[in-house]
Tab-separated table of C-alpha atoms in Angstrom:
chain	number	residue	atom	x	y	z
A	3	MET	CA	211.126	82.652	102.157
A	4	ALA	CA	209.370	85.483	103.857
A	5	TRP	CA	207.276	84.822	106.891
A	6	PRO	CA	204.364	85.039	106.977
A	7	PRO	CA	203.815	84.149	103.273
A	8	ARG	CA	202.232	86.826	101.137
A	9	LYS	CA	198.596	86.397	100.185
A	10	THR	CA	197.964	85.621	96.551
A	11	ARG	CA	194.773	86.507	94.781
A	12	SER	CA	193.162	83.974	92.530
A	13	GLY	CA	191.664	84.816	89.143
A	14	THR	CA	188.109	84.542	90.548
A	15	SER	CA	188.703	87.150	93.266
A	16	ARG	CA	190.387	89.443	90.754
A	17	ARG	CA	187.358	89.278	88.426
A	18	ALA	CA	185.026	89.905	91.345
A	19	ARG	CA	186.998	92.982	92.303
A	20	THR	CA	186.921	94.174	88.705
A	21	PHE	CA	183.148	93.714	88.439
A	22	ALA	CA	182.635	95.454	91.759
A	23	PHE	CA	184.789	98.360	90.627
A	24	LEU	CA	182.883	98.630	87.332
A	25	GLY	CA	179.572	98.466	89.181
A	26	ARG	CA	180.552	101.226	91.566
A	27	SER	CA	181.871	103.277	88.668
A	28	PHE	CA	178.636	102.862	86.703
A	29	LEU	CA	176.544	103.724	89.756
A	30	THR	CA	178.672	106.801	90.397
A	31	LEU	CA	178.387	107.808	86.755
A	32	ALA	CA	174.589	107.320	86.793
A	33	ILE	CA	174.254	109.400	89.944
A	34	GLY	CA	176.470	112.078	88.455
A	35	VAL	CA	174.473	112.153	85.231
A	36	ALA	CA	171.240	112.350	87.195
A	37	ILE	CA	172.556	115.213	89.300
A	38	GLY	CA	173.842	116.944	86.177
A	39	LEU	CA	170.474	116.590	84.459
A	40	LEU	CA	168.722	117.900	87.545
A	41	VAL	CA	170.982	120.919	87.732
A	42	MET	CA	170.706	121.505	83.989
A	43	SER	CA	166.896	121.294	84.110
A	44	ARG	CA	166.966	124.071	86.692
A	45	LEU	CA	169.578	126.304	85.079
A	46	ALA	CA	169.030	125.575	81.348
A	47	PRO	CA	165.636	123.933	80.730
A	48	ASP	CA	165.957	124.171	76.941
A	49	ARG	CA	169.209	122.213	76.833
A	50	ALA	CA	167.820	119.651	79.272
A	51	ASP	CA	164.865	119.054	76.981
A	52	ASP	CA	167.205	118.585	74.008
A	53	LEU	CA	169.295	116.147	76.009
A	54	ARG	CA	166.260	114.120	77.093
A	55	GLY	CA	165.101	114.034	73.483
A	56	ALA	CA	168.473	112.751	72.337
A	57	ALA	CA	168.430	110.080	75.050
A	58	ALA	CA	164.959	109.005	73.916
A	59	ASP	CA	166.225	108.719	70.326
A	60	VAL	CA	169.047	106.486	71.487
A	61	VAL	CA	166.849	104.262	73.677
A	62	ALA	CA	163.914	104.007	71.245
A	63	PRO	CA	165.486	101.455	68.829
A	64	PHE	CA	166.549	99.179	71.675
A	65	TRP	CA	163.120	99.436	73.263
A	66	ALA	CA	161.419	98.638	69.951
A	67	VAL	CA	163.546	95.536	69.561
A	68	LEU	CA	162.898	94.385	73.133
A	69	GLN	CA	159.188	95.134	72.915
A	70	VAL	CA	158.532	92.554	70.181
A	71	PRO	CA	159.410	89.412	72.191
A	72	VAL	CA	157.781	90.869	75.307
A	73	GLU	CA	154.505	91.490	73.470
A	74	THR	CA	154.729	88.084	71.794
A	75	VAL	CA	155.156	86.286	75.125
A	76	ALA	CA	152.351	88.353	76.672
A	77	GLY	CA	150.043	87.554	73.757
A	78	ILE	CA	150.766	83.824	74.015
A	79	TRP	CA	150.101	83.941	77.774
A	80	ASN	CA	146.826	85.808	77.294
A	81	ASP	CA	145.672	83.417	74.554
A	82	ALA	CA	146.450	80.434	76.760
A	83	GLY	CA	144.528	81.974	79.652
A	84	ALA	CA	141.567	82.747	77.388
A	85	TYR	CA	141.564	79.169	76.067
A	86	VAL	CA	141.562	77.690	79.567
A	87	ASP	CA	138.817	80.098	80.661
A	88	ALA	CA	136.733	79.261	77.574
A	89	ALA	CA	137.083	75.543	78.304
A	90	ARG	CA	135.873	76.074	81.866
A	91	ARG	CA	132.916	78.116	80.654
A	92	VAL	CA	131.971	75.435	78.147
A	93	GLN	CA	132.014	72.822	80.898
A	94	ARG	CA	129.820	74.984	83.121
A	95	LEU	CA	127.400	75.633	80.252
A	96	GLU	CA	127.182	71.927	79.455
A	97	LYS	CA	126.374	71.106	83.083
A	98	ARG	CA	123.800	73.913	83.153
A	99	GLU	CA	122.261	72.656	79.910
A	100	LEU	CA	121.868	69.188	81.390
A	101	LEU	CA	120.244	70.690	84.480
A	102	TYR	CA	117.857	72.776	82.361
A	103	ARG	CA	116.920	69.720	80.310
A	104	GLU	CA	116.093	67.815	83.487
A	105	HIS	CA	113.992	70.703	84.796
A	106	ARG	CA	112.254	70.962	81.430
A	107	ARG	CA	111.472	67.240	81.459
A	108	ARG	CA	109.990	67.518	84.957
A	109	TYR	CA	108.030	70.611	83.967
A	110	ASP	CA	106.532	68.929	80.896
A	111	LYS	CA	105.678	65.865	82.987
A	112	ALA	CA	103.963	68.030	85.618
A	113	ILE	CA	101.987	69.856	82.914
A	114	ARG	CA	100.778	66.573	81.437
A	115	GLU	CA	99.870	65.139	84.844
A	116	ASN	CA	98.082	68.357	85.807
A	117	ALA	CA	96.061	68.364	82.589
A	118	GLU	CA	95.175	64.683	83.083
A	119	LEU	CA	94.052	65.256	86.669
A	120	LYS	CA	91.955	68.260	85.671
A	121	SER	CA	90.328	66.190	82.969
A	122	LEU	CA	89.552	63.363	85.394
A	123	LEU	CA	88.196	65.717	88.069
A	124	ASP	CA	86.378	68.017	85.609
A	125	VAL	CA	88.325	71.009	86.918
A	126	VAL	CA	87.791	74.182	84.905
A	127	ASP	CA	90.217	77.072	85.297
A	128	PRO	CA	88.458	80.411	85.764
A	129	GLU	CA	88.799	82.675	82.777
A	130	GLN	CA	89.414	86.240	83.884
A	131	THR	CA	88.921	89.158	81.554
A	132	ARG	CA	91.621	91.755	81.951
A	133	VAL	CA	90.537	95.347	82.070
A	134	GLY	CA	94.049	96.705	81.757
A	135	VAL	CA	97.433	97.276	83.339
A	136	PHE	CA	97.851	100.639	85.065
A	137	ALA	CA	100.559	102.437	87.005
A	138	ILE	CA	100.231	103.080	90.732
A	139	ALA	CA	99.812	106.830	91.070
A	140	GLY	CA	100.135	106.887	94.855
A	141	ALA	CA	99.206	105.256	98.134
A	142	SER	CA	97.834	106.716	101.349
A	143	GLY	CA	97.943	105.293	104.834
A	144	GLY	CA	96.727	106.044	108.285
A	145	ALA	CA	95.609	104.490	111.536
A	146	ALA	CA	92.571	102.794	109.952
A	147	ALA	CA	92.951	103.238	106.173
A	148	ARG	CA	95.090	101.602	103.554
A	149	GLN	CA	94.258	102.787	100.058
A	150	ALA	CA	95.987	103.361	96.728
A	151	ILE	CA	95.324	105.321	93.544
A	152	VAL	CA	95.829	103.796	90.093
A	153	ALA	CA	96.177	105.779	86.878
A	154	GLY	CA	93.182	104.210	85.164
A	155	GLY	CA	89.563	105.297	85.239
A	156	ALA	CA	86.194	105.006	83.554
A	157	GLN	CA	87.542	105.891	80.132
A	158	ASP	CA	89.842	102.839	80.409
A	159	GLY	CA	87.022	100.456	81.356
A	160	VAL	CA	87.651	100.503	85.101
A	161	GLU	CA	84.560	100.112	87.264
A	162	SER	CA	83.880	99.905	90.966
A	163	GLY	CA	84.269	96.475	92.534
A	164	GLN	CA	86.948	95.061	90.230
A	165	PRO	CA	89.825	92.978	91.641
A	166	VAL	CA	93.276	94.574	91.571
A	167	ARG	CA	96.453	92.499	91.725
A	168	THR	CA	100.159	92.573	91.005
A	169	ALA	CA	102.508	89.837	89.860
A	170	ALA	CA	103.010	88.881	93.538
A	171	GLY	CA	99.343	88.590	94.450
A	172	LEU	CA	96.083	90.351	95.325
A	173	ILE	CA	96.205	93.898	96.702
A	174	GLY	CA	92.504	94.820	96.833
A	175	ARG	CA	89.534	96.041	94.780
A	176	THR	CA	88.405	99.294	93.186
A	177	VAL	CA	85.874	101.291	95.197
A	178	GLU	CA	85.740	104.745	93.624
A	179	VAL	CA	86.298	105.368	89.926
A	180	GLY	CA	86.878	108.686	88.211
A	181	ARG	CA	87.463	109.435	84.575
A	182	ASN	CA	91.250	109.020	84.679
A	183	ALA	CA	91.946	107.422	88.081
A	184	ALA	CA	90.474	104.977	90.562
A	185	ARG	CA	90.811	104.411	94.281
A	186	VAL	CA	91.706	100.910	95.462
A	187	LEU	CA	90.674	99.515	98.830
A	188	LEU	CA	93.644	97.405	99.926
A	189	ILE	CA	93.353	94.105	101.756
A	190	THR	CA	95.036	95.735	104.777
A	191	ASP	CA	92.196	98.259	105.163
A	192	ALA	CA	90.124	97.798	108.319
A	193	SER	CA	86.960	97.292	106.251
A	194	SER	CA	88.443	94.678	103.929
A	195	ARG	CA	87.178	91.086	104.007
A	196	ILE	CA	88.684	88.462	101.676
A	197	PRO	CA	87.542	84.793	101.552
A	198	VAL	CA	90.663	82.614	101.418
A	199	ARG	CA	91.836	79.078	102.019
A	200	VAL	CA	95.015	77.610	103.496
A	201	VAL	CA	97.019	75.966	100.710
A	202	ARG	CA	98.527	73.288	102.953
A	203	THR	CA	95.238	72.054	104.422
A	204	GLY	CA	92.525	73.520	102.192
A	205	ILE	CA	90.778	75.037	105.237
A	206	PRO	CA	88.547	78.020	104.360
A	207	ALA	CA	89.081	81.245	106.228
A	208	LEU	CA	88.296	84.936	106.133
A	209	LEU	CA	91.076	87.484	105.888
A	210	LEU	CA	90.393	90.640	107.926
A	211	GLY	CA	92.252	93.898	107.412
A	212	GLN	CA	93.212	95.745	110.572
A	213	GLY	CA	94.725	98.976	109.280
A	214	ASP	CA	98.402	98.093	109.621
A	215	ALA	CA	101.017	96.003	107.871
A	216	THR	CA	99.427	92.652	108.805
A	217	VAL	CA	96.012	91.028	108.383
A	218	GLU	CA	94.061	88.741	110.692
A	219	ILE	CA	92.951	85.225	109.809
A	220	ASP	CA	89.459	84.272	110.960
A	221	LEU	CA	89.223	80.467	110.967
A	222	THR	CA	85.987	78.841	112.092
A	223	GLY	CA	85.279	75.549	113.823
A	224	PRO	CA	87.696	73.258	115.669
A	225	THR	CA	90.457	73.935	113.137
A	226	SER	CA	90.913	77.550	114.226
A	227	ASN	CA	94.502	76.881	115.272
A	228	ASP	CA	95.476	74.624	112.385
A	229	VAL	CA	97.901	77.029	110.768
A	230	VAL	CA	101.674	77.114	111.059
A	231	LEU	CA	104.346	79.651	110.330
A	232	GLY	CA	104.794	80.044	106.591
A	233	ASP	CA	101.366	78.760	105.528
A	234	ARG	CA	100.264	80.427	102.301
A	235	LEU	CA	96.777	81.813	101.831
A	236	VAL	CA	95.082	82.107	98.437
A	237	THR	CA	91.666	83.321	97.395
A	238	SER	CA	88.981	80.643	97.588
A	239	GLY	CA	86.564	82.102	95.042
A	240	ASP	CA	83.676	81.882	97.500
A	241	GLY	CA	81.060	84.537	96.887
A	242	GLY	CA	82.582	85.583	93.562
A	243	LEU	CA	84.538	88.804	92.907
A	244	PHE	CA	88.008	87.287	93.490
A	245	ALA	CA	88.996	84.322	91.326
A	246	PRO	CA	90.301	81.283	93.230
A	247	GLY	CA	94.014	80.630	93.550
A	248	ILE	CA	95.354	84.206	93.749
A	249	PRO	CA	98.135	84.526	96.379
A	250	VAL	CA	97.021	86.787	99.221
A	251	ALA	CA	99.184	86.421	102.335
A	252	THR	CA	101.609	84.288	104.351
A	253	VAL	CA	101.167	83.356	108.009
A	254	VAL	CA	103.731	85.089	110.240
A	255	ALA	CA	102.200	84.753	113.733
A	256	PRO	CA	100.169	81.529	114.095
A	257	ASP	CA	100.077	81.596	117.930
A	258	GLU	CA	98.068	84.815	118.298
A	259	PRO	CA	94.394	84.632	119.393
A	260	ARG	CA	93.715	85.353	115.740
A	261	PRO	CA	96.662	84.314	113.571
A	262	LEU	CA	98.357	87.106	111.681
A	263	ALA	CA	99.583	87.077	108.091
A	264	ARG	CA	101.713	89.347	105.916
A	265	PRO	CA	100.261	90.384	102.543
A	266	ALA	CA	101.920	88.803	99.535
A	267	ALA	CA	101.806	92.053	97.549
A	268	LEU	CA	102.014	95.703	98.559
A	269	PRO	CA	101.595	98.736	96.269
A	270	ALA	CA	104.766	100.294	97.670
A	271	LEU	CA	106.790	97.391	96.248
A	272	GLY	CA	105.430	97.606	92.710
A	273	GLN	CA	104.857	100.104	89.943
A	274	PHE	CA	102.002	98.538	87.979
A	275	VAL	CA	98.796	96.666	88.783
A	276	LEU	CA	96.415	94.481	86.823
A	277	VAL	CA	92.695	95.255	87.016
A	278	GLU	CA	90.384	92.336	86.172
A	279	GLN	CA	86.682	91.802	85.740
A	280	PRO	CA	84.945	90.342	88.824
A	281	TYR	CA	84.956	86.573	89.051
A	282	VAL	CA	81.580	84.889	88.633
A	283	PRO	CA	81.539	81.290	89.929
A	284	PRO	CA	79.921	78.763	87.586
A	285	LEU	CA	76.362	77.798	88.429
A	286	SER	CA	75.649	74.148	88.991
A	287	PRO	CA	72.917	72.780	86.685
A	288	ILE	CA	69.669	71.880	88.445
A	289	ALA	CA	68.473	68.360	87.859
A	290	GLU	CA	64.916	67.956	86.625
A	291	ASP	CA	63.971	65.830	89.630
A	292	MET	CA	64.762	68.805	91.873
A	293	PHE	CA	61.546	70.441	90.692
A	294	ASP	CA	59.559	67.617	92.273
A	295	ILE	CA	60.546	68.718	95.780
A	296	MET	CA	60.229	72.444	95.138
A	297	PRO	CA	57.162	74.324	96.351
A	298	GLU	CA	54.889	75.202	93.483
A	299	ALA	CA	55.430	78.934	94.030
A	300	ALA	CA	59.221	78.525	93.697
A	301	ARG	CA	59.100	76.620	90.415
A	302	PRO	CA	60.066	78.433	87.233
A	303	ALA	CA	57.261	79.039	84.737
A	304	ASP	CA	58.756	76.602	82.236
A	305	ALA	CA	59.504	73.867	84.789
A	306	PRO	CA	58.040	70.431	83.968
A	307	LEU	CA	54.986	69.432	85.987
A	308	PRO	CA	55.378	66.448	88.356
């Protein structure tokens, strides 16, 4: 017996060596073919094209066979993903539908309550006659002027002294009217005066333009400081011209000597405006017994004698 004993190779190691040899041989062959194709493409492009075409013809049937199960698996995966996504969307839509139904129920309830309260309080909504909707042709500014031009004039029914508003709120009133255009005096103009009220408290006030991006709030009496940041101002309807309830401005600086507010609507942020007929507040009926205390000279000709 020889010493040391000779090493014997098992069948597993022999197969591993065989596979390694075949792998190295295939890699060497692939590299050689690649180098040969590269050289051939440089020296004989026509033959290289024929060879690539022949290789494509050989590979095409195998690729067609392999492509069927791949596409089938991909289609099943996509269908499953679409089904799961559709189920999630349906769940979201159902939740959204329930939310919309709840909002609709609250909205209908608020409409009914509002109509009932108006009936009990004899509240009458002002009916405004629309003159028309016109495009904003331009706006001019300066140290003491804030004006705009709308593309609607006398031929469209526009007259001087008509309120002008956008979907966001009041922007001013017409002051000069031509045939095809009209000039609008904005609420930010230094000569603008708008009667308003504070929505939160109902306090009346006067909105004063000051020629810049904000407006002053003139509150009278002991409540002159009773405004807070974010208070909304709407038209009060006092004196006519502007119908009550139109958004005008929002308080942004309540601690100033005169609180400041930012207009709710600006011509630069819109393209169209609505021109309306001036608001005329309803006249209260005069009771017949009021004539008894009137001077005789102030009584109407058809007033009953005391």
